[in-house]
mmCIF file of C-alpha atoms in Angstrom:
data_model
loop_
_atom_site.group_PDB
_atom_site.id
_atom_site.type_symbol
_atom_site.label_atom_id
_atom_site.label_comp_id
_atom_site.label_asym_id
_atom_site.label_seq_id
_atom_site.Cartn_x
_atom_site.Cartn_y
_atom_site.Cartn_z
ATOM 1 C CA MET A 101 6.311 -8.257 20.860
ATOM 2 C CA THR A 102 9.753 -9.497 21.668
ATOM 3 C CA ALA A 103 9.362 -13.064 22.677
ATOM 4 C CA PRO A 104 10.511 -15.834 21.504
ATOM 5 C CA VAL A 105 13.679 -15.211 20.831
ATOM 6 C CA ALA A 106 16.681 -17.356 19.702
ATOM 7 C CA VAL A 107 20.450 -17.368 20.092
ATOM 8 C CA PRO A 108 22.104 -17.879 16.882
ATOM 9 C CA SER A 109 23.308 -21.377 16.440
ATOM 10 C CA ALA A 110 25.643 -23.063 13.617
ATOM 11 C CA ALA A 111 22.369 -23.933 11.953
ATOM 12 C CA THR A 112 20.925 -20.341 11.971
ATOM 13 C CA ALA A 113 23.688 -17.852 11.630
ATOM 14 C CA ASP A 114 27.493 -17.158 10.917
ATOM 15 C CA THR A 115 29.330 -17.079 14.129
ATOM 16 C CA THR A 116 31.964 -15.130 12.541
ATOM 17 C CA ALA A 117 31.994 -11.504 14.079
ATOM 18 C CA VAL A 118 31.509 -9.046 10.962
ATOM 19 C CA SER A 119 34.576 -7.007 12.001
ATOM 20 C CA ASP A 120 36.641 -10.382 11.824
ATOM 21 C CA ARG A 121 35.569 -11.442 8.235
ATOM 22 C CA PRO A 122 38.297 -10.518 5.942
ATOM 23 C CA ALA A 123 38.127 -7.150 3.746
ATOM 24 C CA GLY A 124 36.126 -7.817 0.633
ATOM 25 C CA SER A 125 34.953 -11.199 1.645
ATOM 26 C CA ASP A 126 32.289 -12.298 -0.803
ATOM 27 C CA ARG A 127 28.450 -11.243 0.370
ATOM 28 C CA PRO A 128 25.956 -13.869 0.233
ATOM 29 C CA ALA A 129 23.909 -13.928 -3.022
ATOM 30 C CA LEU A 130 20.884 -11.796 -2.742
ATOM 31 C CA PRO A 131 17.685 -14.017 -2.295
ATOM 32 C CA ALA A 132 14.738 -13.635 -4.619
ATOM 33 C CA VAL A 133 11.812 -11.353 -3.679
ATOM 34 C CA SER A 134 9.308 -13.659 -2.088
ATOM 35 C CA PHE A 135 5.710 -12.871 -0.992
ATOM 36 C CA ALA A 136 5.308 -16.408 0.279
ATOM 37 C CA HIS A 137 5.140 -15.299 3.992
ATOM 38 C CA VAL A 138 3.111 -12.504 2.996
ATOM 39 C CA TYR A 139 0.533 -14.585 1.744
ATOM 40 C CA ARG A 140 0.930 -16.841 4.881
ATOM 41 C CA LEU A 141 -0.002 -13.627 6.873
ATOM 42 C CA THR A 142 -3.170 -12.654 4.910
ATOM 43 C CA ASP A 143 -6.921 -13.635 4.997
ATOM 44 C CA ASP A 144 -9.690 -12.307 3.414
ATOM 45 C CA VAL A 145 -9.630 -8.877 5.005
ATOM 46 C CA GLY A 146 -5.945 -8.033 5.249
ATOM 47 C CA LEU A 147 -2.624 -8.854 6.845
ATOM 48 C CA PHE A 148 -1.945 -9.745 9.917
ATOM 49 C CA GLU A 149 0.393 -7.698 12.137
ATOM 50 C CA HIS A 150 2.255 -10.245 14.352
ATOM 51 C CA ALA A 151 3.622 -13.582 13.914
ATOM 52 C CA GLU A 152 4.716 -16.246 16.450
ATOM 53 C CA PHE A 153 7.577 -17.527 14.642
ATOM 54 C CA THR A 154 5.855 -18.255 11.251
ATOM 55 C CA ARG A 155 2.371 -18.458 12.490
ATOM 56 C CA PRO A 156 -0.109 -15.419 11.985
ATOM 57 C CA ARG A 157 -1.309 -14.151 15.289
ATOM 58 C CA GLU A 158 -4.656 -13.647 14.506
ATOM 59 C CA GLU A 159 -5.827 -12.216 18.022
ATOM 60 C CA HIS A 160 -3.872 -9.037 17.148
ATOM 61 C CA ALA A 161 -5.688 -8.568 13.905
ATOM 62 C CA TYR A 162 -4.833 -6.108 11.522
ATOM 63 C CA CYS A 163 -3.355 -2.284 10.948
ATOM 64 C CA VAL A 164 -3.095 0.319 8.377
ATOM 65 C CA ASP A 165 0.459 0.741 9.119
ATOM 66 C CA ASP A 166 1.145 -2.932 7.707
ATOM 67 C CA VAL A 167 -1.398 -3.083 5.157
ATOM 68 C CA SER A 168 0.125 0.194 3.493
ATOM 69 C CA ARG A 169 3.506 -0.988 3.504
ATOM 70 C CA GLY A 170 2.217 -4.367 1.558
ATOM 71 C CA LEU A 171 0.672 -2.264 -0.898
ATOM 72 C CA VAL A 172 3.773 -0.128 -1.497
ATOM 73 C CA ALA A 173 5.756 -3.411 -1.979
ATOM 74 C CA ILE A 174 3.293 -5.143 -4.414
ATOM 75 C CA ALA A 175 3.113 -1.765 -6.177
ATOM 76 C CA ARG A 176 6.999 -1.619 -6.521
ATOM 77 C CA GLU A 177 7.087 -4.935 -8.238
ATOM 78 C CA ASP A 178 8.063 -4.694 -12.141
ATOM 79 C CA ALA A 179 6.139 -7.646 -13.214
ATOM 80 C CA PRO A 180 3.499 -8.706 -10.648
ATOM 81 C CA ASP A 181 1.337 -11.879 -11.499
ATOM 82 C CA ALA A 182 -2.269 -12.004 -11.156
ATOM 83 C CA ARG A 183 -2.234 -13.319 -7.684
ATOM 84 C CA LEU A 184 -0.268 -10.420 -6.328
ATOM 85 C CA LEU A 185 -2.405 -7.861 -8.331
ATOM 86 C CA ALA A 186 -5.390 -9.472 -6.595
ATOM 87 C CA LEU A 187 -3.433 -9.262 -3.113
ATOM 88 C CA GLY A 188 -2.853 -5.671 -3.920
ATOM 89 C CA GLU A 189 -6.532 -4.973 -4.600
ATOM 90 C CA LEU A 190 -7.339 -6.415 -1.029
ATOM 91 C CA TYR A 191 -4.841 -4.268 0.573
ATOM 92 C CA LEU A 192 -6.037 -1.243 -1.462
ATOM 93 C CA GLN A 193 -9.525 -2.036 -0.369
ATOM 94 C CA PHE A 194 -8.417 -2.129 3.394
ATOM 95 C CA VAL A 195 -6.715 1.228 3.455
ATOM 96 C CA LEU A 196 -9.905 2.725 1.604
ATOM 97 C CA ASP A 197 -12.223 1.237 4.350
ATOM 98 C CA ALA A 198 -9.911 2.905 6.910
ATOM 99 C CA GLN A 199 -10.429 6.423 5.508
ATOM 100 C CA ALA A 200 -13.114 8.907 6.904
ATOM 101 C CA PRO A 201 -14.870 11.122 4.946
ATOM 102 C CA ASP A 202 -12.494 14.179 6.070
ATOM 103 C CA GLY A 203 -9.505 12.347 4.903
ATOM 104 C CA ARG A 204 -7.954 10.870 8.284
ATOM 105 C CA PHE A 205 -7.456 7.211 8.873
ATOM 106 C CA ALA A 206 -8.128 4.842 11.390
ATOM 107 C CA ASN A 207 -5.258 2.246 12.024
ATOM 108 C CA ARG A 208 -6.440 -0.841 14.017
ATOM 109 C CA ARG A 209 -9.185 -3.258 12.622
ATOM 110 C CA ALA A 210 -10.396 -6.254 14.865
ATOM 111 C CA LEU A 211 -10.903 -9.756 13.443
ATOM 112 C CA ASP A 212 -14.876 -8.697 13.204
ATOM 113 C CA ARG A 213 -13.594 -6.163 10.844
ATOM 114 C CA HIS A 214 -15.086 -3.067 13.229
ATOM 115 C CA TRP A 215 -12.142 -0.184 13.589
ATOM 116 C CA GLU A 216 -10.874 -0.112 16.910
ATOM 117 C CA ASP A 217 -9.676 3.618 17.056
ATOM 118 C CA GLU A 218 -10.472 7.069 16.178
ATOM 119 C CA PRO A 219 -9.333 8.444 12.607
ATOM 120 C CA SER A 220 -6.164 10.623 12.856
ATOM 121 C CA VAL A 221 -3.325 12.265 11.028
ATOM 122 C CA GLU A 222 -0.639 10.312 12.710
ATOM 123 C CA ASP A 223 1.608 7.819 11.253
ATOM 124 C CA CYS A 224 -1.137 5.437 9.900
ATOM 125 C CA TRP A 225 -2.294 8.618 7.646
ATOM 126 C CA GLY A 226 0.918 9.497 6.242
ATOM 127 C CA ARG A 227 1.530 5.668 5.457
ATOM 128 C CA ALA A 228 -1.944 5.430 3.956
ATOM 129 C CA LEU A 229 -1.276 8.435 1.679
ATOM 130 C CA TRP A 230 2.425 6.894 0.817
ATOM 131 C CA SER A 231 0.714 3.509 -0.334
ATOM 132 C CA LEU A 232 -2.174 5.572 -2.210
ATOM 133 C CA GLY A 233 0.317 7.672 -4.135
ATOM 134 C CA THR A 234 2.275 4.673 -5.137
ATOM 135 C CA ALA A 235 -0.879 2.506 -6.446
ATOM 136 C CA ALA A 236 -1.732 5.715 -8.156
ATOM 137 C CA ALA A 237 1.457 5.816 -10.076
ATOM 138 C CA ARG A 238 2.344 2.104 -10.487
ATOM 139 C CA LEU A 239 -1.040 0.079 -10.374
ATOM 140 C CA PRO A 240 -2.894 1.315 -13.611
ATOM 141 C CA LEU A 241 -6.128 -0.974 -12.427
ATOM 142 C CA SER A 242 -6.338 0.802 -8.921
ATOM 143 C CA ALA A 243 -5.150 4.071 -10.145
ATOM 144 C CA ASP A 244 -8.209 5.985 -10.069
ATOM 145 C CA ARG A 245 -9.595 4.800 -6.883
ATOM 146 C CA ALA A 246 -6.297 5.170 -5.053
ATOM 147 C CA LEU A 247 -5.701 8.900 -6.209
ATOM 148 C CA ALA A 248 -9.486 10.001 -5.195
ATOM 149 C CA ALA A 249 -8.528 8.770 -1.835
ATOM 150 C CA PHE A 250 -5.112 10.388 -1.860
ATOM 151 C CA ASP A 251 -6.665 13.483 -2.704
ATOM 152 C CA ARG A 252 -9.186 13.577 0.253
ATOM 153 C CA GLY A 253 -6.030 12.684 2.491
ATOM 154 C CA ALA A 254 -3.759 15.267 0.992
ATOM 155 C CA THR A 255 -5.875 18.219 2.121
ATOM 156 C CA LEU A 256 -4.692 17.442 5.701
ATOM 157 C CA ARG A 257 -1.435 17.965 7.526
ATOM 158 C CA SER A 258 -0.129 16.129 10.806
ATOM 159 C CA GLU A 259 2.175 17.761 13.358
ATOM 160 C CA TYR A 260 4.233 14.827 13.371
ATOM 161 C CA PRO A 261 7.462 15.106 10.893
ATOM 162 C CA ARG A 262 7.594 11.291 10.205
ATOM 163 C CA ALA A 263 3.642 11.072 9.286
ATOM 164 C CA MET A 264 4.433 14.171 7.143
ATOM 165 C CA ALA A 265 7.483 12.539 5.558
ATOM 166 C CA PHE A 266 5.426 9.394 4.917
ATOM 167 C CA ALA A 267 2.838 11.408 3.163
ATOM 168 C CA GLY A 268 5.128 13.532 1.220
ATOM 169 C CA LEU A 269 6.614 9.891 -0.333
ATOM 170 C CA GLY A 270 3.145 9.399 -1.556
ATOM 171 C CA ALA A 271 2.877 12.919 -3.049
ATOM 172 C CA ALA A 272 5.980 12.221 -4.845
ATOM 173 C CA GLU A 273 4.640 9.351 -6.390
ATOM 174 C CA VAL A 274 1.790 11.109 -7.395
ATOM 175 C CA LEU A 275 3.843 13.849 -8.830
ATOM 176 C CA ALA A 276 6.007 11.238 -10.804
ATOM 177 C CA VAL A 277 3.109 10.411 -13.039
ATOM 178 C CA HIS A 278 0.873 13.990 -12.651
ATOM 179 C CA PRO A 279 3.719 16.640 -12.500
ATOM 180 C CA ASP A 280 1.176 19.214 -11.939
ATOM 181 C CA HIS A 281 -0.855 17.922 -9.278
ATOM 182 C CA ALA A 282 -1.702 20.975 -7.167
ATOM 183 C CA GLY A 283 -2.506 19.104 -3.650
ATOM 184 C CA ALA A 284 0.565 16.789 -3.952
ATOM 185 C CA ARG A 285 2.882 19.540 -4.867
ATOM 186 C CA ALA A 286 1.434 21.613 -1.781
ATOM 187 C CA LEU A 287 1.814 18.383 0.416
ATOM 188 C CA LEU A 288 5.247 17.682 -0.601
ATOM 189 C CA ALA A 289 6.495 21.078 -0.189
ATOM 190 C CA ASP A 290 4.681 21.210 3.365
ATOM 191 C CA SER A 291 6.677 17.904 4.031
ATOM 192 C CA VAL A 292 9.821 19.632 3.760
ATOM 193 C CA ALA A 293 8.818 22.281 5.987
ATOM 194 C CA SER A 294 7.882 19.754 8.416
ATOM 195 C CA VAL A 295 11.301 17.807 8.419
ATOM 196 C CA GLY A 296 12.902 21.137 9.321
ATOM 197 C CA VAL A 297 16.869 22.167 8.924
ATOM 198 C CA PRO A 298 19.935 20.730 10.725
ATOM 199 C CA GLY A 299 21.599 22.952 13.275
ATOM 200 C CA ASP A 300 25.290 24.251 13.139
ATOM 201 C CA ASP A 301 27.179 21.359 15.154
ATOM 202 C CA PRO A 302 29.111 19.541 12.328
ATOM 203 C CA ARG A 303 28.489 16.283 14.598
ATOM 204 C CA TRP A 304 24.924 16.438 14.338
ATOM 205 C CA CYS A 305 23.748 17.152 10.713
ATOM 206 C CA TRP A 306 19.735 16.010 11.756
ATOM 207 C CA PRO A 307 17.109 18.575 12.191
ATOM 208 C CA GLU A 308 15.936 16.261 15.371
ATOM 209 C CA ASP A 309 17.872 15.967 18.843
ATOM 210 C CA ARG A 310 17.445 12.313 18.461
ATOM 211 C CA LEU A 311 17.375 9.832 16.070
ATOM 212 C CA ARG A 312 14.259 7.660 16.369
ATOM 213 C CA TYR A 313 12.619 5.167 13.490
ATOM 214 C CA ALA A 314 12.627 5.199 9.916
ATOM 215 C CA ASN A 315 14.930 7.938 10.140
ATOM 216 C CA ALA A 316 16.132 7.780 6.501
ATOM 217 C CA ALA A 317 12.406 8.850 5.466
ATOM 218 C CA LEU A 318 12.989 12.327 6.625
ATOM 219 C CA ALA A 319 16.134 12.520 4.301
ATOM 220 C CA GLU A 320 14.320 10.661 1.422
ATOM 221 C CA VAL A 321 11.466 13.239 1.114
ATOM 222 C CA LEU A 322 13.756 16.233 0.712
ATOM 223 C CA LEU A 323 15.545 14.319 -2.045
ATOM 224 C CA LEU A 324 12.245 13.739 -3.808
ATOM 225 C CA ALA A 325 11.292 17.467 -3.224
ATOM 226 C CA GLY A 326 14.597 18.412 -4.860
ATOM 227 C CA ALA A 327 13.520 16.512 -7.874
ATOM 228 C CA ARG A 328 9.739 16.898 -7.921
ATOM 229 C CA LEU A 329 9.682 20.510 -6.979
ATOM 230 C CA ASP A 330 13.026 21.728 -8.360
ATOM 231 C CA ASP A 331 14.137 22.647 -4.883
ATOM 232 C CA ALA A 332 17.945 22.489 -4.989
ATOM 233 C CA ALA A 333 18.239 23.313 -1.473
ATOM 234 C CA ALA A 334 16.077 20.691 -0.095
ATOM 235 C CA LEU A 335 17.941 18.242 -2.436
ATOM 236 C CA ASP A 336 21.329 19.551 -1.020
ATOM 237 C CA ARG A 337 20.089 19.016 2.569
ATOM 238 C CA GLY A 338 18.847 15.570 1.898
ATOM 239 C CA LEU A 339 22.050 14.384 0.601
ATOM 240 C CA ALA A 340 23.742 15.888 3.785
ATOM 241 C CA MET A 341 21.456 14.483 6.156
ATOM 242 C CA LEU A 342 21.586 11.024 4.405
ATOM 243 C CA GLY A 343 25.182 10.861 4.041
ATOM 244 C CA TRP A 344 25.592 11.933 7.835
ATOM 245 C CA LEU A 345 23.154 8.976 8.674
ATOM 246 C CA PHE A 346 24.765 6.581 6.614
ATOM 247 C CA ASP A 347 27.890 7.295 8.492
ATOM 248 C CA VAL A 348 26.438 7.144 11.871
ATOM 249 C CA GLU A 349 24.920 4.079 10.897
ATOM 250 C CA SER A 350 27.578 2.117 9.898
ATOM 251 C CA VAL A 351 30.976 0.842 10.917
ATOM 252 C CA GLN A 352 33.611 -1.653 9.647
ATOM 253 C CA GLY A 353 31.780 -2.532 6.786
ATOM 254 C CA HIS A 354 28.282 -3.223 7.859
ATOM 255 C CA LEU A 355 25.583 -1.353 9.052
ATOM 256 C CA SER A 356 25.079 -0.557 12.903
ATOM 257 C CA ILE A 357 21.599 1.039 13.042
ATOM 258 C CA THR A 358 19.567 2.788 15.405
ATOM 259 C CA PRO A 359 18.170 0.880 18.098
ATOM 260 C CA VAL A 360 14.509 0.875 19.104
ATOM 261 C CA ASP A 361 14.932 3.204 21.777
ATOM 262 C CA GLY A 362 16.708 5.738 19.427
ATOM 263 C CA TRP A 363 20.332 7.338 19.720
ATOM 264 C CA SER A 364 22.077 10.671 20.491
ATOM 265 C CA LEU A 365 25.731 11.604 20.991
ATOM 266 C CA GLY A 366 27.424 10.422 23.816
ATOM 267 C CA GLU A 367 25.134 7.217 24.067
ATOM 268 C CA PRO A 368 26.992 3.434 23.571
ATOM 269 C CA ARG A 369 26.892 1.925 20.178
ATOM 270 C CA PRO A 370 26.181 -0.692 18.948
ATOM 271 C CA ALA A 371 22.772 -0.747 20.872
ATOM 272 C CA PHE A 372 19.845 -3.217 20.591
ATOM 273 C CA ASP A 373 17.353 -4.116 19.563
ATOM 274 C CA GLN A 374 17.655 -3.161 16.102
ATOM 275 C CA GLN A 375 14.632 -3.124 13.830
ATOM 276 C CA PRO A 376 14.232 -3.861 10.297
ATOM 277 C CA ILE A 377 12.109 -0.959 9.625
ATOM 278 C CA GLU A 378 15.019 1.468 10.014
ATOM 279 C CA VAL A 379 17.159 -0.637 7.638
ATOM 280 C CA ALA A 380 14.334 -0.491 4.748
ATOM 281 C CA ALA A 381 14.163 3.353 5.066
ATOM 282 C CA LEU A 382 17.747 3.656 4.513
ATOM 283 C CA ALA A 383 17.682 1.516 1.603
ATOM 284 C CA ASP A 384 14.751 3.512 0.028
ATOM 285 C CA ALA A 385 16.578 6.661 0.797
ATOM 286 C CA CYS A 386 20.047 5.506 -0.843
ATOM 287 C CA ALA A 387 18.188 4.126 -3.937
ATOM 288 C CA THR A 388 16.561 7.459 -4.327
ATOM 289 C CA ALA A 389 19.815 9.144 -4.042
ATOM 290 C CA PHE A 390 21.438 6.889 -6.444
ATOM 291 C CA SER A 391 18.425 7.478 -8.976
ATOM 292 C CA LEU A 392 19.051 11.126 -8.774
ATOM 293 C CA THR A 393 22.659 11.337 -8.526
ATOM 294 C CA GLY A 394 24.199 8.417 -10.133
ATOM 295 C CA ASP A 395 26.590 8.305 -7.374
ATOM 296 C CA HIS A 396 27.609 4.646 -6.662
ATOM 297 C CA ARG A 397 28.184 5.250 -3.092
ATOM 298 C CA TRP A 398 24.268 4.894 -2.712
ATOM 299 C CA ALA A 399 24.044 1.820 -4.604
ATOM 300 C CA ASP A 400 26.979 0.362 -2.485
ATOM 301 C CA GLY A 401 24.585 1.482 0.719
ATOM 302 C CA VAL A 402 21.546 -0.376 -0.902
ATOM 303 C CA ARG A 403 23.796 -3.255 -1.023
ATOM 304 C CA LEU A 404 24.798 -2.858 2.585
ATOM 305 C CA CYS A 405 21.245 -2.594 3.761
ATOM 306 C CA ALA A 406 20.566 -6.068 1.964
ATOM 307 C CA ALA A 407 23.693 -7.485 3.696
ATOM 308 C CA TRP A 408 22.284 -6.662 7.119
ATOM 309 C CA PHE A 409 19.242 -8.813 6.703
ATOM 310 C CA LEU A 410 21.652 -11.615 5.584
ATOM 311 C CA GLY A 411 24.067 -11.606 8.511
ATOM 312 C CA TYR A 412 26.314 -8.400 7.927
ATOM 313 C CA ASN A 413 25.065 -6.786 11.071
ATOM 314 C CA ASP A 414 26.365 -6.233 14.827
ATOM 315 C CA ALA A 415 25.319 -9.865 15.827
ATOM 316 C CA ALA A 416 26.426 -11.692 12.775
ATOM 317 C CA VAL A 417 23.363 -13.498 12.464
ATOM 318 C CA ALA A 418 20.836 -13.413 9.395
ATOM 319 C CA LEU A 419 17.178 -12.240 9.786
ATOM 320 C CA HIS A 420 16.196 -13.317 6.411
ATOM 321 C CA ASP A 421 14.437 -17.072 6.522
ATOM 322 C CA PRO A 422 15.076 -18.630 3.350
ATOM 323 C CA VAL A 423 12.594 -21.347 3.994
ATOM 324 C CA SER A 424 9.321 -18.984 4.761
ATOM 325 C CA GLY A 425 10.681 -16.202 2.996
ATOM 326 C CA GLY A 426 10.038 -14.034 6.078
ATOM 327 C CA GLY A 427 11.924 -11.612 7.933
ATOM 328 C CA CYS A 428 12.929 -11.974 11.710
ATOM 329 C CA ASP A 429 11.565 -9.256 14.048
ATOM 330 C CA GLY A 430 14.699 -7.552 15.414
ATOM 331 C CA LEU A 431 18.538 -7.850 15.735
ATOM 332 C CA LEU A 432 19.397 -8.597 19.353
ATOM 333 C CA VAL A 433 22.728 -8.527 21.200
ATOM 334 C CA TYR A 434 22.741 -12.302 21.009
ATOM 335 C CA GLY A 435 20.872 -13.272 17.993
ATOM 336 C CA ARG A 436 17.488 -12.312 16.569
ATOM 337 C CA ASN A 437 13.895 -12.412 17.437
ATOM 338 C CA GLU A 438 12.573 -15.431 15.657
ATOM 339 C CA ASN A 439 9.142 -14.107 15.086
ATOM 340 C CA GLN A 440 8.454 -12.979 11.462
ATOM 341 C CA GLY A 441 5.692 -10.338 11.579
ATOM 342 C CA ALA A 442 4.468 -8.321 8.817
ATOM 343 C CA GLU A 443 6.398 -5.090 9.473
ATOM 344 C CA SER A 444 9.686 -6.992 9.676
ATOM 345 C CA THR A 445 8.974 -9.121 6.287
ATOM 346 C CA LEU A 446 8.140 -6.223 4.406
ATOM 347 C CA ALA A 447 11.194 -4.324 5.541
ATOM 348 C CA LEU A 448 13.103 -7.250 4.257
ATOM 349 C CA LEU A 449 11.163 -7.463 0.901
ATOM 350 C CA SER A 450 11.579 -3.671 0.081
ATOM 351 C CA THR A 451 14.997 -3.933 0.610
ATOM 352 C CA LEU A 452 15.668 -6.843 -1.443
ATOM 353 C CA GLN A 453 13.621 -4.970 -3.983
ATOM 354 C CA GLN A 454 15.806 -2.168 -3.971
ATOM 355 C CA ALA A 455 18.966 -4.121 -4.032
ATOM 356 C CA HIS A 456 17.878 -6.281 -7.037
ATOM 357 C CA ARG A 457 17.562 -2.925 -8.738
ATOM 358 C CA MET A 458 20.924 -1.685 -8.259
ATOM 359 C CA PRO A 459 24.002 -2.100 -10.738
ATOM 360 C CA ALA A 460 26.671 -4.403 -10.302
ATOM 361 C CA SER A 461 29.122 -3.391 -7.799
ATOM 362 C CA ARG A 462 32.371 -1.549 -9.295
#
């Protein structure tokens, strides 16, 4: 959903073009990570997918994609309080309820709690395994149930590289605490194969002919395979892909990310609308690259991702709402989509989580 949309005003945006700001000008301070809007979008079943401004659009109900993102964000919190842990339990149960006996996952759930689609191994399967692997690694009270469900799903494979990449991220989480887990090792290795290898064109260091969505997840799963599987070739390929993607998606000191319709060589930039999920994936990959290499280029990359939400972007308008704690649904040529849905809000929160963990800039 793309409406309503607001053009930035003096009350909501810094109207100075990013490229006109003085070099080295101070970035705004990082906001605290707040789950206030996530709570607002949640009932006793799960997380509502869409919002009109900050109001949950209950008629659109729930999806595993977003609940999985929510579970990942909760599991990544360093010191979750009792209320947030309870929210994590709710989201975990939602994901468990979505799993078929053969390991596949349904995605869409109606208000009356029935599942509206058939279980599959599409993105919802990959994101569910990502969240289950993360919960198994980081939420001790949920670890056994999460790992059992991960094990059921990890026997399957998807024809879609992004679904495989998301699943591979979950496998890497499992291997962080269970390094000899055979199912996770096999899934992560197959995720690397699914991502593929870039061609020989130095202008296009990417295994697909077009950038699409959550692009950096493809590079990140290679980085993690390098670390968890001792695969030096995958690590090198992941770093090369991530470096190329970061260069493609940044200009004049700010991010200029791939739009919702994708991008390939020869197409105009900047292009709109730009989606927060792309920035969150880039922040995750840069954080992983920094943890593996210690290269401060990647820490700077995470900070640039956070700055995108705070107004350092092609429209010079913030997508973070400091009142609600939510994130706006997209960056448009003249402003932002004012709706604050689950995907965008969680993309904001996960990016802020990563940015807060980075060392001070040098």
